[in-house]
Amino acid sequence: MKIPQIEKMSREDIISYMRKCAKQYVPEWRYDEEQPDAGTALVSIFADMMYDNIKKFNMSAAGDLFSFFDGVNAGLLPASPAEGFVVFGLPEGYDGEAEVPFGTRLLAESEGEQLVFETQEEVLVRPMELEQIFLSDPGGDGIYELYNRRRDDVPSFFLFQNGEENLQRHLMFFCFGQEIAVSAYADAGLSLVPAGKGKHDSFWEALCDSSRIRFYYSVGEEEEYRMITDYTCQDGRLCFQIPGGPRGFGPAESLSSMYVIYAEILDADYFSGIYLQEVSLGTECLGQKPEFIHVNGTDQEIEEFLAFGEHPSVYDEFYIGSGEIFGRPGARVRVEFDLDFVRIPIEEIVSGVKIAWKRIMRKQEFVPEEEYDITIREVIWEYYNGFGWKRLPVSGQYGNIFTAGEGLKGVRRQMEFTCPPDISRVLVNSAENYCIRARIIRMNNAFKTKGAYVAPVAGNFSLSYSYMKTPLRPKTMIQQNNMELKEYGTEEMQKKGFAVPVCRARTEEQKTCYFGFGHPPAGGPLKMLFVMHDTLQNHLSGLKWEYLSAEGWQEMHPADSTEGFAHTGLISWYGRNDICRDSLFGENLFWLRLSGKAGRELTKTPENCPKIEGIYPNATIVLGIETVEEVFGLEPRMEEKKIHLSYGDISRLEVRVLGKTDYENGPGQNRELWTEVEELGPDSGSRKEYTADRRDGILTFPKYMEVSGRNEQDEIEIYVKYGYCRGEKGNVKAGEISRLDRTAGFINSVNNPLDAVCGLPGEGVMEAVGRNAGLLRHGRRCVSAEDYEDMAREAARDISMVKCFPGCDETGRYQPGAVTLVVLPGSYGEHCYSFERTRKKIYEYLSVRMDENIVNLGRFHIVMPELIRLDVKVVLELAQEKEIFAATKRVREELKRFLDPLHGNFYGDGWEIGTLPDKNQITHALKRVEGVKYISQLSLRKYRSGRFEEYEVNEERFLPFYRLPKSGFHEVVAEP
């Protein structure tokens, strides 16, 4: 209700009138507030005094109004306490706990003044650091790390929205020993044998599809993995070629220097249903040259050489060295070479035939000596086993490989054997390598002195090995699924019936958030503060909380003051002692998880999904009040029984009066609780009622208090416990509530992570007049749209503007029977938690004072208008060239004033919710600015606020229905 204004001039109007008069009486003088002279000072003093007189003159009409409301016992409302949250901390490394009961006093320093806050809920403070948060997306086979304490200051993420990097990897590592090493190249065949009889065709088809599974091999020098791109499926094997060399197949140091081939499974849905019962790798390398040839202590040319020298003899030997071929225990090795023979005559030496020498001899007396071919009859093939040279198992089969026979010139020899499992490297001459050797054990005509050595000539060697018929089993198989590693050793893989799934996909029914704690969240009550980015109308319903115990996941039922993460609030629960530490996502922590209940879809887009901007364990809610206890004594025969408390602005009040003597408990033990009422009646004494002026701290009791007892001084003893507040002073900034009033356990830190909000000063006289005038009209029952608006102001005094829209839903669309209250809070929505508290106050107050069908059908809505930023560009012509800066400044100030949602518009009474000024209105407002002669051009741009950024809106249909203007960034171009 507004008091009629007899005179409507403001201070600015008075100054404007004086400036107009000055132009006529003293045209050489100008009023300048930035560089004031004596005349400017005199005008300002006169304007202040005149405006003060006008206000007093206008208030003369309010006298009768005040007298009327005094007659109906209308009072002023007390100040409202500030609300906020605090977080308690314990010393680092302390494993104990501390209890913080209801009403614990906390202290804050603000503007040099000490303020008192009190906890409104008890909380058990214990080590409960939140270490990591993961999101599991079974539909997209994803795992996302949303928070890591070692990396992030506070959690900040969209609830149930995928993060930036999918950490889910389905990998199978097949780790082989040194026998699989490759120097040049190797043709490989990887055999993956699925268990069961079905799916074999589709399984091999899937293995050849690189979009469903990929294979990699380790590169030792770079400690990385390279993808196998060219492979085929033959005879139940994946066949491909592995390169050797420094950038080829090599050991992975991170996996015990084993040679690794791993599979990356991309199609988890298909492969999670397939089990492998056997994994093996066959390799072969064909046509390699020996690394060295050594004959009788001398290195030989590899292309062609005398196998045992020019004069082979018993125990002569030659060595073939190749780590690539012979260092393959269990492999089938093939040695091929060209063999030829060369005759090397024996040098003339003393003959072994006795001759009777004479001075003169006949020809027939000389006995000719027979010539012989000295050839190799048998060799033995050997290998080194680490202790000495040992015979190859096939040595007997190839013992005559160097035996010369008729027509054996220019032949191709071949030898095959299985590489012994105990073959070892050996030092031959100056080279250490895997070798085999051939040693002569028998010769033909070994001791003949006449004839020629038939020496074998070898060359064009081709060495090969193959594991294809005896493939190698991995020494270790490692699986990575869901960020966890599972290792299978040789013994386990050789057990009968062994089978392992190709991959393990997520098993949740829908997206699930996992919260990992370093210490067990057990006991209670435990509380966590969830700070939300903003308030959402469509909150998440049907959420399910669980904790991990030794028996698996167990459901828990916390109290959720966030109402499904619609706004900032506390999650409270009693932690069970059977919670246990377990490894999930590769982290050994204590786990809670959050998901939707079966059959409820949680999928939301980021535009309407809750965003968490902070999670604080060991938190509770506080109010900016201080509790005081006082005891009073009243004379029973007093006519007016009133008590004046020490403090006013009471927020919480409890009155107990000493009852009549109770002989069982004794005097003073029976204090009866009395009830506060608005007005006392004749029977109030028997009904134990009293009235309270909470603004001034005055309690009034009935004249006759028959049910009350007497204390030792024969007085009516009254015990009062109340909490008073400091109003808007309690709206302290984040971090200003910093200590306890007294020690509580080992708590060493207190902090409020958010600003305290909703603290309001006591009600003013004119506010009380308007409220009580509305009360006389609606009688606390909502019928008309004006009733809803008045009662909304009565429920929450921190409202700057409110308007009721009957027949509209929360978006402004037509909805029969709906009622929407559009509320602009005093903070303009700067604190989303502040608006949520305001909304709840209005809803709780009005829902019981309106048609219950509207409430039950969910058609009562309370929303905040959207502030549309208006950017104005104006080109104007000035009346005087000398006032460019001053005139443009006045234009900017007028734009800021005119577009203000509360005090803008032409008469300073603000804009009505749902309207925006257009270009014509802005043009008319600027024309009134002093110094503006003509506006040649004006453009207007509108920006709508998204959840995280503003964006331009060019069409009216894209603007919200509930809207208000706000001043933006303006460009003023002056043309003299």
Coordinates of C-alpha atoms in Angstrom, one line a residue, residues 133-487:
I133 CA 34.9 -39.5 -8.7
F134 CA 34.2 -41.7 -11.8
L135 CA 31.3 -42.0 -14.1
S136 CA 30.4 -45.3 -15.6
D137 CA 28.4 -45.3 -18.9
P138 CA 27.4 -48.8 -19.7
G139 CA 25.5 -47.8 -22.8
G140 CA 28.5 -46.1 -24.4
D141 CA 31.0 -48.5 -22.7
G142 CA 32.7 -45.5 -21.1
I143 CA 34.5 -44.6 -17.9
Y144 CA 35.2 -41.0 -17.2
E145 CA 37.2 -39.5 -14.3
L146 CA 35.2 -36.5 -13.1
Y147 CA 37.4 -35.5 -10.2
N148 CA 40.8 -36.3 -8.8
R149 CA 41.9 -34.8 -5.5
R150 CA 45.6 -34.7 -6.6
R151 CA 44.7 -32.7 -9.7
D152 CA 41.5 -30.7 -8.9
D153 CA 40.9 -28.2 -6.2
V154 CA 37.1 -28.9 -6.0
P155 CA 34.8 -31.2 -8.0
S156 CA 33.2 -29.5 -11.0
F157 CA 31.2 -31.6 -13.4
F158 CA 27.9 -32.3 -15.0
L159 CA 26.1 -35.0 -13.1
F160 CA 25.7 -38.1 -15.3
Q161 CA 27.3 -36.4 -18.3
N162 CA 30.3 -38.0 -19.9
G163 CA 33.7 -36.3 -19.3
E164 CA 36.3 -35.3 -21.8
E165 CA 38.3 -38.5 -22.1
N166 CA 36.9 -42.0 -22.1
L167 CA 39.3 -44.1 -19.9
Q168 CA 37.6 -47.4 -20.6
R169 CA 40.0 -49.8 -22.4
H170 CA 39.5 -53.4 -23.1
L171 CA 43.0 -54.8 -23.7
M172 CA 44.4 -58.3 -23.7
F173 CA 48.2 -58.5 -23.4
F174 CA 49.9 -61.7 -24.6
C175 CA 53.4 -61.7 -23.1
F176 CA 56.0 -64.0 -24.6
G177 CA 59.6 -64.8 -23.6
Q178 CA 62.9 -64.2 -25.4
E179 CA 62.3 -67.1 -27.8
I180 CA 59.9 -64.8 -29.8
A181 CA 62.6 -62.1 -30.3
V182 CA 62.9 -60.9 -33.9
S183 CA 66.0 -59.5 -35.5
A184 CA 65.1 -59.3 -39.2
Y185 CA 61.4 -60.2 -39.6
A186 CA 59.0 -63.0 -38.7
D187 CA 55.8 -64.3 -40.2
A188 CA 53.4 -64.8 -37.3
G189 CA 50.2 -66.6 -36.8
L190 CA 48.1 -65.7 -33.7
S191 CA 45.7 -68.4 -32.7
L192 CA 42.7 -67.5 -30.5
V193 CA 40.6 -70.5 -29.8
P194 CA 37.1 -69.7 -28.4
A195 CA 35.4 -71.9 -25.9
G196 CA 32.2 -73.7 -27.1
K197 CA 31.1 -74.6 -30.6
G198 CA 29.0 -71.6 -31.6
K199 CA 30.0 -68.2 -33.0
H200 CA 33.2 -69.4 -34.7
D201 CA 32.5 -68.0 -38.1
S202 CA 31.3 -64.6 -36.7
F203 CA 34.2 -64.6 -34.3
W204 CA 36.8 -64.9 -37.0
E205 CA 34.9 -62.4 -39.1
A206 CA 35.0 -60.0 -36.1
L207 CA 38.7 -60.5 -35.6
C208 CA 39.4 -59.3 -39.1
D209 CA 37.3 -56.1 -38.6
S210 CA 39.6 -53.3 -37.4
S211 CA 36.6 -51.3 -36.3
R212 CA 35.8 -54.0 -33.7
I213 CA 39.2 -55.2 -32.6
R214 CA 42.8 -54.1 -33.2
F215 CA 46.1 -55.7 -32.6
Y216 CA 49.4 -54.1 -31.6
Y217 CA 53.0 -55.3 -31.0
S218 CA 55.6 -53.8 -28.7
V219 CA 58.5 -51.7 -30.0
G220 CA 61.3 -52.1 -27.6
E221 CA 63.5 -49.1 -28.4
E222 CA 60.7 -46.5 -28.1
E223 CA 58.7 -48.3 -25.4
E224 CA 55.5 -48.0 -27.4
Y225 CA 53.1 -50.1 -29.4
R226 CA 52.5 -50.2 -33.1
M227 CA 49.3 -51.3 -34.7
I228 CA 49.3 -54.4 -37.0
T229 CA 47.4 -53.2 -40.0
D230 CA 47.9 -55.9 -42.6
Y231 CA 46.8 -59.3 -41.5
T232 CA 44.6 -62.1 -42.8
C233 CA 42.8 -65.0 -41.4
Q234 CA 44.1 -68.5 -42.5
D235 CA 43.4 -71.9 -41.0
G236 CA 42.1 -70.4 -37.7
R237 CA 45.0 -68.0 -37.3
L238 CA 45.6 -64.3 -37.8
C239 CA 48.6 -64.2 -40.1
F240 CA 50.8 -61.1 -40.2
Q241 CA 54.4 -60.1 -40.4
I242 CA 56.4 -58.7 -37.6
P243 CA 59.4 -56.5 -38.4
G244 CA 62.7 -56.7 -36.5
G245 CA 65.5 -54.2 -35.9
P246 CA 65.7 -51.2 -33.6
R247 CA 62.2 -50.0 -34.5
G248 CA 60.7 -53.4 -34.8
F249 CA 59.3 -56.0 -32.5
G250 CA 61.1 -55.6 -29.1
P251 CA 60.7 -56.2 -25.4
A252 CA 58.4 -54.0 -23.3
E253 CA 60.3 -52.9 -20.1
S254 CA 57.1 -52.1 -18.3
L255 CA 56.0 -55.7 -18.6
S256 CA 59.2 -57.4 -17.4
S257 CA 61.0 -57.0 -20.7
M258 CA 58.7 -59.6 -22.4
Y259 CA 57.7 -59.4 -26.0
V260 CA 54.0 -58.3 -26.1
I261 CA 51.2 -58.6 -28.6
Y262 CA 48.0 -57.1 -27.4
A263 CA 44.4 -56.8 -28.6
E264 CA 42.3 -53.7 -28.1
I265 CA 38.6 -54.6 -28.1
L266 CA 36.4 -51.9 -29.5
D267 CA 33.1 -53.9 -29.8
A268 CA 32.6 -54.8 -26.1
D269 CA 29.0 -55.8 -26.6
Y270 CA 30.0 -58.7 -28.9
F271 CA 33.3 -59.8 -27.4
S272 CA 32.1 -59.8 -23.8
G273 CA 30.1 -62.9 -24.5
I274 CA 33.0 -64.9 -25.9
Y275 CA 35.5 -66.8 -23.8
L276 CA 39.0 -67.9 -24.9
Q277 CA 40.3 -71.3 -23.9
E278 CA 43.6 -71.2 -25.7
V279 CA 46.0 -68.6 -27.0
S280 CA 49.1 -69.4 -29.0
L281 CA 51.5 -67.6 -31.3
G282 CA 53.4 -69.3 -34.2
T283 CA 56.2 -67.6 -35.9
E284 CA 58.6 -68.5 -38.6
C285 CA 61.5 -66.8 -40.4
L286 CA 62.8 -68.3 -43.7
G287 CA 66.0 -67.8 -45.8
Q288 CA 68.2 -66.1 -43.3
K289 CA 72.0 -66.0 -43.7
P290 CA 74.3 -67.0 -40.8
E291 CA 75.7 -64.3 -38.7
F292 CA 79.1 -65.8 -38.8
I293 CA 81.0 -69.0 -40.0
H294 CA 84.0 -70.1 -38.0
V295 CA 86.3 -72.9 -39.1
N296 CA 89.2 -74.1 -37.1
G297 CA 89.7 -70.8 -35.3
T298 CA 89.3 -68.7 -38.4
D299 CA 86.2 -66.7 -39.5
Q300 CA 85.1 -67.5 -43.0
E301 CA 83.3 -65.8 -45.8
I302 CA 79.6 -66.7 -45.5
E303 CA 78.9 -66.9 -49.2
E304 CA 81.4 -69.8 -49.8
F305 CA 84.1 -71.5 -47.7
L306 CA 86.0 -74.7 -47.1
A307 CA 83.9 -76.4 -44.4
F308 CA 86.8 -78.0 -42.6
G309 CA 89.7 -76.2 -44.3
E310 CA 92.0 -77.6 -47.0
H311 CA 93.1 -80.6 -45.1
P312 CA 90.2 -81.9 -43.1
S313 CA 91.1 -84.2 -40.3
V314 CA 89.4 -85.9 -37.3
Y315 CA 88.0 -83.5 -34.8
D316 CA 88.1 -80.6 -37.1
E317 CA 85.0 -78.4 -36.7
F318 CA 83.1 -75.5 -38.1
Y319 CA 80.5 -73.3 -36.4
I320 CA 77.4 -71.8 -37.8
G321 CA 76.2 -68.8 -35.7
S322 CA 72.7 -67.2 -35.8
G323 CA 70.8 -65.9 -32.8
E324 CA 67.8 -65.2 -35.0
I325 CA 67.5 -68.9 -36.0
F326 CA 69.2 -71.1 -33.3
G327 CA 68.0 -69.1 -30.3
R328 CA 64.5 -70.6 -30.6
P329 CA 64.0 -73.4 -28.1
G330 CA 61.3 -75.8 -29.4
A331 CA 61.3 -74.4 -32.9
R332 CA 61.7 -76.5 -36.0
V333 CA 65.0 -75.4 -37.6
R334 CA 66.0 -76.0 -41.2
V335 CA 69.5 -75.5 -42.5
E336 CA 70.1 -75.5 -46.3
F337 CA 73.3 -75.0 -48.2
D338 CA 75.0 -75.7 -51.4
L339 CA 77.8 -78.4 -51.2
D340 CA 80.6 -79.1 -53.6
F341 CA 84.0 -80.8 -53.2
V342 CA 87.5 -79.8 -54.3
R343 CA 90.5 -82.0 -54.6
I344 CA 93.6 -80.7 -52.9
P345 CA 96.8 -82.9 -53.6
I346 CA 98.9 -84.0 -50.7
E347 CA 102.3 -82.4 -50.7
E348 CA 105.3 -84.8 -51.5
I349 CA 106.6 -86.3 -48.4
V350 CA 108.7 -89.4 -47.6
S351 CA 107.0 -92.5 -49.1
G352 CA 106.2 -95.3 -46.8
V353 CA 107.2 -98.0 -49.5
K354 CA 110.7 -99.6 -49.0
I355 CA 112.9 -99.5 -52.2
A356 CA 116.3 -101.2 -52.6
W357 CA 118.3 -98.3 -54.0
K358 CA 121.3 -98.9 -56.3
R359 CA 123.5 -96.7 -58.3
I360 CA 122.0 -97.9 -61.4
M361 CA 118.4 -99.2 -61.3
R362 CA 116.0 -100.5 -63.8
K363 CA 112.7 -98.9 -64.3
Q364 CA 110.8 -101.9 -63.1
E365 CA 112.7 -101.8 -59.9
F366 CA 110.7 -98.6 -59.0
V367 CA 107.4 -99.7 -57.3
P368 CA 104.7 -97.0 -58.0
E369 CA 102.8 -95.8 -54.9
E370 CA 99.0 -95.9 -54.9
E371 CA 97.1 -92.6 -54.5
Y372 CA 94.1 -92.3 -52.3
D373 CA 91.2 -89.8 -51.8
I374 CA 91.0 -88.6 -48.2
T375 CA 87.4 -87.9 -47.5
I376 CA 85.0 -87.3 -44.5
R377 CA 83.1 -90.4 -43.5
E378 CA 81.0 -89.0 -40.6
V379 CA 80.5 -85.8 -38.7
I380 CA 78.7 -85.1 -35.4
W381 CA 76.3 -82.1 -35.0
E382 CA 76.4 -80.4 -31.6
Y383 CA 75.0 -77.4 -29.7
Y384 CA 76.0 -75.7 -26.5
N385 CA 73.8 -76.1 -23.5
G386 CA 75.5 -73.7 -21.1
F387 CA 77.8 -76.3 -19.6
G388 CA 79.4 -77.9 -22.7
W389 CA 78.7 -79.1 -26.2
K390 CA 76.0 -81.7 -26.5
R391 CA 74.9 -83.8 -29.4
L392 CA 71.9 -82.8 -31.4
P393 CA 69.2 -85.4 -31.4
V394 CA 69.3 -85.7 -35.2
S395 CA 73.1 -85.9 -35.4
G396 CA 73.1 -89.5 -36.5
Q397 CA 70.7 -88.8 -39.4
Y398 CA 72.9 -86.1 -40.8
G399 CA 76.3 -87.6 -39.9
N400 CA 77.2 -88.3 -43.6
I401 CA 76.1 -84.9 -44.9
F402 CA 79.7 -84.1 -45.9
T403 CA 80.6 -87.5 -47.3
A404 CA 81.8 -87.4 -50.9
G405 CA 80.4 -89.9 -53.3
E406 CA 80.2 -90.5 -57.0
G407 CA 78.4 -87.7 -58.7
L408 CA 77.8 -85.6 -55.6
K409 CA 79.3 -82.4 -57.0
G410 CA 77.1 -79.3 -56.8
V411 CA 74.3 -80.7 -54.6
R412 CA 71.9 -78.8 -52.2
R413 CA 72.0 -80.2 -48.7
Q414 CA 69.2 -79.8 -46.1
M415 CA 69.0 -80.5 -42.4
E416 CA 66.0 -80.2 -40.1
F417 CA 65.9 -80.5 -36.3
T418 CA 64.0 -79.3 -33.3
C419 CA 65.9 -76.6 -31.5
P420 CA 66.8 -78.0 -28.0
P421 CA 65.1 -76.2 -25.0
D422 CA 68.5 -75.9 -23.2
I423 CA 70.4 -74.2 -26.0
S424 CA 72.6 -71.3 -24.8
R425 CA 74.8 -68.7 -26.1
V426 CA 78.5 -69.5 -26.4
L427 CA 81.7 -67.5 -27.1
V428 CA 83.3 -68.6 -30.3
N429 CA 86.4 -66.8 -31.2
S430 CA 85.4 -63.2 -30.4
A431 CA 81.6 -63.6 -31.0
E432 CA 79.0 -64.7 -28.5
N433 CA 75.9 -66.1 -30.1
Y434 CA 73.7 -69.2 -30.5
C435 CA 75.6 -71.7 -32.6
I436 CA 75.6 -75.2 -33.8
R437 CA 78.7 -77.0 -35.0
A438 CA 79.8 -80.0 -37.1
R439 CA 82.7 -82.0 -35.9
I440 CA 84.5 -84.7 -37.9
I441 CA 84.7 -88.0 -36.0
R442 CA 85.6 -90.3 -38.9
M443 CA 87.8 -89.9 -42.0
N444 CA 88.4 -92.2 -45.0
N445 CA 92.1 -92.8 -45.7
A446 CA 93.0 -90.4 -43.0
F447 CA 96.6 -91.6 -42.7
K448 CA 97.4 -92.0 -46.4
T449 CA 100.3 -89.9 -47.7
K450 CA 99.7 -90.2 -51.4
G451 CA 96.7 -88.7 -53.1
A452 CA 94.4 -85.7 -52.4
Y453 CA 92.1 -84.3 -49.8
V454 CA 88.5 -84.2 -51.0
A455 CA 87.5 -81.0 -49.1
P456 CA 83.9 -80.0 -48.9
V457 CA 83.0 -76.5 -50.0
A458 CA 79.8 -75.0 -48.5
G459 CA 78.0 -71.8 -49.4
N460 CA 74.7 -70.1 -50.1
F461 CA 73.4 -70.9 -46.6
S462 CA 69.7 -70.5 -45.9
L463 CA 68.6 -70.8 -42.3
S464 CA 65.0 -71.0 -41.2
Y465 CA 62.9 -71.6 -38.1
S466 CA 59.2 -72.2 -37.5
Y467 CA 56.9 -72.4 -34.5
M468 CA 53.9 -72.9 -36.7
K469 CA 53.5 -76.6 -35.8
T470 CA 54.5 -76.1 -32.2
P471 CA 53.2 -72.6 -31.4
L472 CA 54.3 -70.8 -28.3
R473 CA 51.9 -70.2 -25.3
P474 CA 52.2 -66.8 -23.6
K475 CA 54.1 -66.9 -20.3
T476 CA 51.6 -64.3 -18.9
M477 CA 48.3 -63.0 -20.1
I478 CA 47.1 -59.7 -18.7
Q479 CA 43.6 -58.2 -19.2
Q480 CA 42.7 -54.6 -18.7
N481 CA 39.0 -53.9 -18.3
N482 CA 37.3 -51.1 -16.4
M483 CA 40.7 -49.6 -15.6
E484 CA 41.6 -52.8 -13.6
L485 CA 44.3 -55.4 -14.5
K486 CA 43.9 -59.1 -14.2
E487 CA 46.9 -61.4 -14.7

